[in-house]
Short mmCIF file of C-alpha atoms and ligand atoms in Angstrom, two decimals:
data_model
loop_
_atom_site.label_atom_id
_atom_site.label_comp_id
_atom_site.label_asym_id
_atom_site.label_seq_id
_atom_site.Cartn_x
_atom_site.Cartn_y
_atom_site.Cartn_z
CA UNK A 1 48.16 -51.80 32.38
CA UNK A 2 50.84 -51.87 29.63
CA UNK A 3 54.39 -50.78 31.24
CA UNK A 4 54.41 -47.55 29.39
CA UNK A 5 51.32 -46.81 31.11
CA UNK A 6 52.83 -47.54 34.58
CA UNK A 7 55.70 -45.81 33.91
CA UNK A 8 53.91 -42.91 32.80
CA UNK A 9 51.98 -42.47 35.71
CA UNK A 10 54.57 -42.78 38.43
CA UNK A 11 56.20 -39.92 36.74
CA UNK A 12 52.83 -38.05 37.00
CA UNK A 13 52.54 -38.98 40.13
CA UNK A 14 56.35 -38.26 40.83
CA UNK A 15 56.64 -34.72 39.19
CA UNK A 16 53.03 -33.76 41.35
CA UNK A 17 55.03 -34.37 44.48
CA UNK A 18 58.13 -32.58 43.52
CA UNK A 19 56.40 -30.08 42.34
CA UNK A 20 54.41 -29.47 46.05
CA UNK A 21 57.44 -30.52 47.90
CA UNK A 22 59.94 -27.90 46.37
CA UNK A 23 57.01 -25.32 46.83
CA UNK A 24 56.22 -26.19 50.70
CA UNK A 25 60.20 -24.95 50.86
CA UNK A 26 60.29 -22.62 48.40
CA UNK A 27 57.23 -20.80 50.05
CA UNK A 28 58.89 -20.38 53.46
CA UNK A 29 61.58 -17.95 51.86
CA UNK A 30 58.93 -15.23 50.69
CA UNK A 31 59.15 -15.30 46.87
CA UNK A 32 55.76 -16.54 45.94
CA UNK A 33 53.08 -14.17 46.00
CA UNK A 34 49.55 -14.92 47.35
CA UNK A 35 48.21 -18.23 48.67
CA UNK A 36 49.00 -21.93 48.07
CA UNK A 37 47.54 -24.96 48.99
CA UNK A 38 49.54 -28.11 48.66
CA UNK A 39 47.84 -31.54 46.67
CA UNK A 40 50.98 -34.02 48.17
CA UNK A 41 49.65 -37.24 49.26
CA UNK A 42 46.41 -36.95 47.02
CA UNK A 43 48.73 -37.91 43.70
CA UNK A 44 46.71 -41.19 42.93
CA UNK A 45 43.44 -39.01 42.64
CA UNK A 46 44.35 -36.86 39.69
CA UNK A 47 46.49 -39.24 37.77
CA UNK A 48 44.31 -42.30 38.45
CA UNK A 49 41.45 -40.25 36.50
CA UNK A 50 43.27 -38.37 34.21
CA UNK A 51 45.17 -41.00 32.81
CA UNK A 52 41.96 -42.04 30.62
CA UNK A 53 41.37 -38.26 29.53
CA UNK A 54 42.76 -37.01 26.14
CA UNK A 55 43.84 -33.16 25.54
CA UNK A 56 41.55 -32.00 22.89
CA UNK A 57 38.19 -33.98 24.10
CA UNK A 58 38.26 -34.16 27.43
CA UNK A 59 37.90 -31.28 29.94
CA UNK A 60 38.50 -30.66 33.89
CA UNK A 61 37.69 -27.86 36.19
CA UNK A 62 39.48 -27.54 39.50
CA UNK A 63 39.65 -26.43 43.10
CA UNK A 64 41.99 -23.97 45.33
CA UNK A 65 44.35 -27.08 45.61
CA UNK A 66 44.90 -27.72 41.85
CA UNK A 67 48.21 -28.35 40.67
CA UNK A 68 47.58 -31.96 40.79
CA UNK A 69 44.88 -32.07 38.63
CA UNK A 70 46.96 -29.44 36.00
CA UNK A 71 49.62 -31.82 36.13
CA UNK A 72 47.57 -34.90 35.13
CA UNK A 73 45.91 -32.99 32.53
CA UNK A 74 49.58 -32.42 31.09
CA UNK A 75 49.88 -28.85 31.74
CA UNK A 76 53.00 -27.67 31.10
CA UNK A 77 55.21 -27.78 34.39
CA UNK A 78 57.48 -24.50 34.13
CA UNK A 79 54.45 -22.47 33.26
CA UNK A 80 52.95 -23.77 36.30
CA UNK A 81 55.71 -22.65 38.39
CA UNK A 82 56.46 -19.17 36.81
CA UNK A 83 52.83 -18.62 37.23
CA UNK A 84 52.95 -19.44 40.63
CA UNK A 85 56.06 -17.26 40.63
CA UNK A 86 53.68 -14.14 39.20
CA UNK A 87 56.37 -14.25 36.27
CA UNK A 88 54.99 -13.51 32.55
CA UNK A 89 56.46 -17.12 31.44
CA UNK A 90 53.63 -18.17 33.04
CA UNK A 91 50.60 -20.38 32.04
CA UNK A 92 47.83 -17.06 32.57
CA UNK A 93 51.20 -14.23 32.02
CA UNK A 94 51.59 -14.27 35.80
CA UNK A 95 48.24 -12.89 36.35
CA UNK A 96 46.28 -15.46 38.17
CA UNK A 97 48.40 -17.41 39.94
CA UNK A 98 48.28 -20.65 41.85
CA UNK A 99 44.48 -21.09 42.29
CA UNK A 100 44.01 -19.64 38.83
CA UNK A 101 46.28 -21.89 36.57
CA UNK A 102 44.07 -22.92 33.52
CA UNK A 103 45.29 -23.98 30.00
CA UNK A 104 42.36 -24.34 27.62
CA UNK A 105 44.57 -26.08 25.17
CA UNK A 106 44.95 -29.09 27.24
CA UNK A 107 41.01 -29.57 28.65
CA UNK A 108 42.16 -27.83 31.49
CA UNK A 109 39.42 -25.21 32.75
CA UNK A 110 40.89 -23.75 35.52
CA UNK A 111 41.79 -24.10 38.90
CA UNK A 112 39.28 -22.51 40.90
CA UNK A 113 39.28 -20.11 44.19
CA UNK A 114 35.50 -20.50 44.62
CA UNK A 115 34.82 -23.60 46.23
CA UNK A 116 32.53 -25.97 44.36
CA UNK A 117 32.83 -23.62 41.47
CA UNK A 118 34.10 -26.38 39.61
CA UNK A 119 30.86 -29.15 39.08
CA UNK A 120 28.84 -26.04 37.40
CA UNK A 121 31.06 -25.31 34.96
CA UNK A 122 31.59 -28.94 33.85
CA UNK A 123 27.54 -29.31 33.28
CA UNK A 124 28.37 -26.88 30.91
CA UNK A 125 31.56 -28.07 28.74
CA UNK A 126 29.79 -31.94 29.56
CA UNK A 127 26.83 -30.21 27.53
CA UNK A 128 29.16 -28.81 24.79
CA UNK A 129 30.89 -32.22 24.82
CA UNK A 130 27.57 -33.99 24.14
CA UNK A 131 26.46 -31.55 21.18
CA UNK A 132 29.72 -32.09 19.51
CA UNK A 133 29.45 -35.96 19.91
CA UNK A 134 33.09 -36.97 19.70
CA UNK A 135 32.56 -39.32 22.91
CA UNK A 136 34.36 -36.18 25.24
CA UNK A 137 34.34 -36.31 28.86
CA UNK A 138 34.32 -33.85 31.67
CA UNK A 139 35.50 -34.28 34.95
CA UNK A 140 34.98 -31.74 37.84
CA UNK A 141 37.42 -32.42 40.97
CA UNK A 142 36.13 -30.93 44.02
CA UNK A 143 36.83 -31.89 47.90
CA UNK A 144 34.52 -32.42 50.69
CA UNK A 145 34.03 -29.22 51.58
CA UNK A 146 33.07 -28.54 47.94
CA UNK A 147 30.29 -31.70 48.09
CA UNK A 148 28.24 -29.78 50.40
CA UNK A 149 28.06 -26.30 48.05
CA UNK A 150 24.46 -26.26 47.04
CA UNK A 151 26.39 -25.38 43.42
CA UNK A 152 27.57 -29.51 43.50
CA UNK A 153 24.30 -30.33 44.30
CA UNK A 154 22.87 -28.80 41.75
CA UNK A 155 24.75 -30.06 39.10
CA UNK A 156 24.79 -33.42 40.39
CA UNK A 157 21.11 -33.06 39.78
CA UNK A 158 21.71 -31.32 35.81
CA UNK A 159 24.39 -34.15 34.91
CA UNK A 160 21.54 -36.52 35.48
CA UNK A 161 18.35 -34.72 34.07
CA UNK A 162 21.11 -33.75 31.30
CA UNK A 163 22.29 -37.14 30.93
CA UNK A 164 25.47 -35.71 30.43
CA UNK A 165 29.15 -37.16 30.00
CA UNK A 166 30.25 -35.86 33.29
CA UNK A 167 32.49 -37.43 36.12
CA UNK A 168 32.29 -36.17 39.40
CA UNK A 169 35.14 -36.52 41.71
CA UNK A 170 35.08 -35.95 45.40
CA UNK A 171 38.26 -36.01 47.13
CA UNK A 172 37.53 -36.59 50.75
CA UNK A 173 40.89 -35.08 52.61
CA UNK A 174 39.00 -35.36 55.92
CA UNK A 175 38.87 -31.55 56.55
CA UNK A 176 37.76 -28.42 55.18
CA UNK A 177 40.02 -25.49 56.26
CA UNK A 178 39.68 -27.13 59.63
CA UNK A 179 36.03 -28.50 59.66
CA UNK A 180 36.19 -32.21 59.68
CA UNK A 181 33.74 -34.03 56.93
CA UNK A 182 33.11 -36.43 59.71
CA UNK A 183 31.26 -33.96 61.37
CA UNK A 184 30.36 -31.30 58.05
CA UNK A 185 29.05 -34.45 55.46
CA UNK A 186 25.49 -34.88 56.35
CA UNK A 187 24.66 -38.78 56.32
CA UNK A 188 28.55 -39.48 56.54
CA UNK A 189 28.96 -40.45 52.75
CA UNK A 190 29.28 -38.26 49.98
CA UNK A 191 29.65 -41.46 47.46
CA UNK A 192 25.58 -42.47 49.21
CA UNK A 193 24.48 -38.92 47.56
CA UNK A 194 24.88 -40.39 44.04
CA UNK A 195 22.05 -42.40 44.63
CA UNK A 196 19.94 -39.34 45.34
CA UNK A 197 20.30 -37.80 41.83
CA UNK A 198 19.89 -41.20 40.11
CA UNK A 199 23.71 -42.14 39.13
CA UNK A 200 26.10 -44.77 40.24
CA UNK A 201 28.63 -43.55 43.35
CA UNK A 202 30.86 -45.54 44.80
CA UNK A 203 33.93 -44.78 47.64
CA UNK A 204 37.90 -45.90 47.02
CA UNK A 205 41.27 -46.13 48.39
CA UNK A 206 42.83 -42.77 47.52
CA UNK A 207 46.05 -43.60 48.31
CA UNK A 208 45.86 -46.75 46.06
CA UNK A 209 46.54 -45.73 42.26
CA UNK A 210 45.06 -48.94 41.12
CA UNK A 211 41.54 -48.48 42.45
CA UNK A 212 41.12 -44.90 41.39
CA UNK A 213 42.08 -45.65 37.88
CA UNK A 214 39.65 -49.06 37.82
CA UNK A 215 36.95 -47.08 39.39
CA UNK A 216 37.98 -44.15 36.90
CA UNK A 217 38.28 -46.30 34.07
CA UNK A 218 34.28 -47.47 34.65
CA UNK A 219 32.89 -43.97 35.05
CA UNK A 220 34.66 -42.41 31.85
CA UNK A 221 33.56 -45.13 29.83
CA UNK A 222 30.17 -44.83 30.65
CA UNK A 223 29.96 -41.46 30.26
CA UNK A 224 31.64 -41.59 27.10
CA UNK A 225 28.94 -44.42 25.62
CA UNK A 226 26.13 -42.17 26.61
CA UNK A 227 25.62 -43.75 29.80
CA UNK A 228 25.56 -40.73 31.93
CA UNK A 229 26.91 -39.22 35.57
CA UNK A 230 28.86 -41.08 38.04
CA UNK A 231 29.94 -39.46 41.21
CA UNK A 232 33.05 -41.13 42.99
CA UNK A 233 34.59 -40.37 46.52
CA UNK A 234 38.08 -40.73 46.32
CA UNK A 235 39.29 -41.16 50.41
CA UNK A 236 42.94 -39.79 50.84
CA UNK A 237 44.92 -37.57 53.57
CA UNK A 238 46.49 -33.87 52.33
CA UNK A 239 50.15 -34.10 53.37
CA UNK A 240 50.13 -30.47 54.14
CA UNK A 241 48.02 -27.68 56.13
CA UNK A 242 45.33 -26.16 53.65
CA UNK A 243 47.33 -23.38 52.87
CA UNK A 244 51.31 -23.03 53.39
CA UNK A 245 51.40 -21.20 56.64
CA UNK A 246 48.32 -23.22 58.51
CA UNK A 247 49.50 -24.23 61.43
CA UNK A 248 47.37 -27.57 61.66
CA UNK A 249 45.97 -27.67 65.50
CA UNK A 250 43.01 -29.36 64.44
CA UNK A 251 45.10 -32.48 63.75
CA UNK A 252 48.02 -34.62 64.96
CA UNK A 253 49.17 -37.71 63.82
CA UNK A 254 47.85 -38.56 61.09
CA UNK A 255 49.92 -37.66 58.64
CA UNK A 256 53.00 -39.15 59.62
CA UNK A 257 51.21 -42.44 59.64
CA UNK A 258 49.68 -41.78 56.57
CA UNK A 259 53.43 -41.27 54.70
CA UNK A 260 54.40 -44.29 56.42
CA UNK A 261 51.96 -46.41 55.90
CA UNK A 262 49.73 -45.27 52.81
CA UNK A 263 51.68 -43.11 50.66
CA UNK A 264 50.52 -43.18 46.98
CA UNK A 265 53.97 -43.20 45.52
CA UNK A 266 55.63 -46.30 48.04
CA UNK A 267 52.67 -48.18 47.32
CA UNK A 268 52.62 -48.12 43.68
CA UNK A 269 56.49 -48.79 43.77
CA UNK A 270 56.07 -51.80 45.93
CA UNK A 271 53.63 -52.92 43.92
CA UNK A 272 55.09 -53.19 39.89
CA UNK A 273 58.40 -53.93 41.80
CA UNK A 274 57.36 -56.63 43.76
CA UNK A 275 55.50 -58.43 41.44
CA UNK A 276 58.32 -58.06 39.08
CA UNK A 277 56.48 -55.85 36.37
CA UNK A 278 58.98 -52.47 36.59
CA UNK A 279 62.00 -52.46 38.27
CA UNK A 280 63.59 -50.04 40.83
CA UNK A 281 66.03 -49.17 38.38
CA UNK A 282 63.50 -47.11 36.27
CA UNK A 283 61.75 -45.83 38.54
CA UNK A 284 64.69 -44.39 40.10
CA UNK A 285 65.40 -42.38 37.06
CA UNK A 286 62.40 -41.02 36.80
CA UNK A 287 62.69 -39.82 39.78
CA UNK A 288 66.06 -38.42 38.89
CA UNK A 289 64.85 -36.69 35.80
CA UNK A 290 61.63 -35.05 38.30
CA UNK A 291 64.17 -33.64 40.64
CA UNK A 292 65.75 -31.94 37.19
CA UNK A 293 62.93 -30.87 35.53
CA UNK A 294 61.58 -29.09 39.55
CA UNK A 295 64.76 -27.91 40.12
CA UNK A 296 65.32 -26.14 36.18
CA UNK A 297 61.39 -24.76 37.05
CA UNK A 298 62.35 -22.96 39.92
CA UNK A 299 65.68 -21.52 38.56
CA UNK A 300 63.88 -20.26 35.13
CA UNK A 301 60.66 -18.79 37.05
CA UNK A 302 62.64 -17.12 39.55
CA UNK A 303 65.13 -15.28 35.89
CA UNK A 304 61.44 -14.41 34.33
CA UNK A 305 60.53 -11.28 33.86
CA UNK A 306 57.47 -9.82 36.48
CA UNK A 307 53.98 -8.82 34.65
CA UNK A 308 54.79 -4.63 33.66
CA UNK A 309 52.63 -1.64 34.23
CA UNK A 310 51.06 -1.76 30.05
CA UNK A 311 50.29 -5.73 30.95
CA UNK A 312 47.55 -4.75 33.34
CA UNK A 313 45.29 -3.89 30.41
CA UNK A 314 46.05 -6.68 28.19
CA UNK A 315 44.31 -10.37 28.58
CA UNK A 316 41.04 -8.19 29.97
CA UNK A 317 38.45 -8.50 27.08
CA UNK A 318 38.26 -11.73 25.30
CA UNK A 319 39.15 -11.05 21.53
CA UNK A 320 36.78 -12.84 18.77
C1 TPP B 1 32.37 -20.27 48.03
C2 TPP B 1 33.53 -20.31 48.98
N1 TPP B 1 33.33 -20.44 50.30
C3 TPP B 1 34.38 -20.48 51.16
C4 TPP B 1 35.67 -20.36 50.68
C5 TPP B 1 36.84 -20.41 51.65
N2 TPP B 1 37.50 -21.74 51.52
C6 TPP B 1 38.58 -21.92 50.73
S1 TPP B 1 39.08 -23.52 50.70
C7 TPP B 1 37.88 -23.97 51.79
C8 TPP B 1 37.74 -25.40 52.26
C9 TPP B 1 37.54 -26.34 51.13
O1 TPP B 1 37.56 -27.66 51.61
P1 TPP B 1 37.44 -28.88 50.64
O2 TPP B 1 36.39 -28.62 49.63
O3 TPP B 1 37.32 -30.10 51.47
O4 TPP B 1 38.84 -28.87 49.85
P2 TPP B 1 40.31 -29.12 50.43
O5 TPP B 1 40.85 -27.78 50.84
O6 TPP B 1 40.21 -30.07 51.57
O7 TPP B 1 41.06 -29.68 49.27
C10 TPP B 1 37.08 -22.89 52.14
C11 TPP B 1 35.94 -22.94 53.07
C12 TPP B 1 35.84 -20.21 49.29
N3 TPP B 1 37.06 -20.10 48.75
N4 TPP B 1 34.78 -20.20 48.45
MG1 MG B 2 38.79 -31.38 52.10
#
């Protein structure tokens, strides 16, 4: 990968952290309406794929734990967080929220409060993508929990009788709410399902940026030169509880060893740093810049305006 590249997606991978990091805090004062469920320590997932995605071609749909994925598909940052805020600055006017952020404008279809509501909706814009036949892509992120909605299943099965130019995208926390895939995924391996439907699957190292983009890289081309499906389980650890406020009995552990020893974001430093490639320097002021652009997110979401009484009726019936 050229620097640029590299550079680029540590500060993906940088601002995605931030961004869940100031939240987890900003949550426990009271501010943010509804629920929100934190992507830190899954960073490598969304950039690693979206970094071979383009705006106008390419779509995603989402989960319940999406601002990861809106990030990597270059959604804009303070709309994120004044929609999160409920604030009309933000990306849907304050109306939907964290697990509603969408911004068609960028290929970005929605985060998504239905789980496995994603992989459906990507048959469909992998269908439109097809029809138009620029070479677009669509990628559907959805977690464990999601793989065993008989709506993935299904469209696992449409991608392939479709032969469309879909990616599918497991990431494999290890839990669902609390439910642990190692007891909920029937056969043990969501990646061994592929096979089933008649498209390649095959397992990485989610907390290794490298391997998710090289596996990435592999399934977006193919779908892009007609070549079909491909369904890849991306293995990682959530950093947080499923939502802000879960108090996490089920586990213990595990997740301080997994920022010790795993983390996304140390691992991808060591790496270009150690082998000379980027130095600590830059990536220091990226992360400089990140803290800025969180911090300025926070202060201008918190000084927007709330959604008025006469905005209930607009944004309700789609205008032609
Ligand atoms: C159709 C549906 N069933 C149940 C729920 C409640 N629910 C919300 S998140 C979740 C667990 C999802 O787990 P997983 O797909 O592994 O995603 P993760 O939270 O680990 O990212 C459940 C059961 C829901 N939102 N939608
Ligand atoms: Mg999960």
């Amino acid at each position: 990968m050229h620097d640029k590249a590299l550079l680029r997606a540590y500060r993906t991978m940088r601002t995605i952290r931030e961004f869940e990091e100031r939240l987890h805090s900003e949550f426990a004062t009271g501010d943010i309406p509804g629920f929100v469920h934190l992507y830190a320590g899954e960073e490598a997932s969304a950039t690693g794929v979206c970094a071979h995605l383009d705006d106008h071609r390419d779509t995603i749909a989402s989960t319940h734990r999406g601002h990861g994925h809106c990030i990597a598909k270059n959604v804009d940052v303070k709309a994120m967080m004044a929609e999160i805020y409920g604030r009309t600055t933000g990306s849907c006017h304050g109306k939907g929220g964290s697990m509603h952020i969408a911004d068609l404008s960028k290929g970005m279809l929605g985060a998504n409060g239905i789980v496995g509501g994603g992989p459906p909706l990507i048959c469909g814009a992998a269908l439109a993508a097809k029809l138009r036949g620029e070479g677009g892509v669509a990628v559907a992120f959805f977690g464990d929990g999601g793989s065993n909605q008989g709506t993935t299943l299904e469209s696992l099965n449409l991608a392939t009788v479709w032969n469309l130019p879909a990616v599918f995208i497991a990431e494999n926390n290890g839990y669902a709410e609390a439910t642990a895939a190692t007891w909920s995924v029937g056969g043990g391996s969501i990646a061994a399902r592929a096979a089933a439907f008649g498209m390649p699957g095959r397992t990485v190292d989610g907390f290794d940026f490298f391997a998710v983009h090289e596996a990435a890289a592999e399934a977006v081309e193919r779908a892009r030169n007609g070549g079909g499906p491909t369904l890849i389980e991306v293995q990682l650890t959530r950093y947080y509880g499923h939502f802000e406020g879960d108090q996490q009995t089920y586990r213990a552990g595990e997740v301080q060893q997994a920022r010790n020893e795993l983390d996304c974001l140390k691992r991808f430093r060591d790496r270009v740093t150690g082998d000379g490639t980027l130095t600590a320097a830059q990536l220091d002021q990226i992360d400089a810049e990140v803290a800025r652009l969180i911090d300025d997110a926070v202060a201008e979401a918190k000084a927007a305006p709330l959604p008025t009484r006469a905005d209930l009726e607009t944004d309700v019936y789609i205008q032609y």
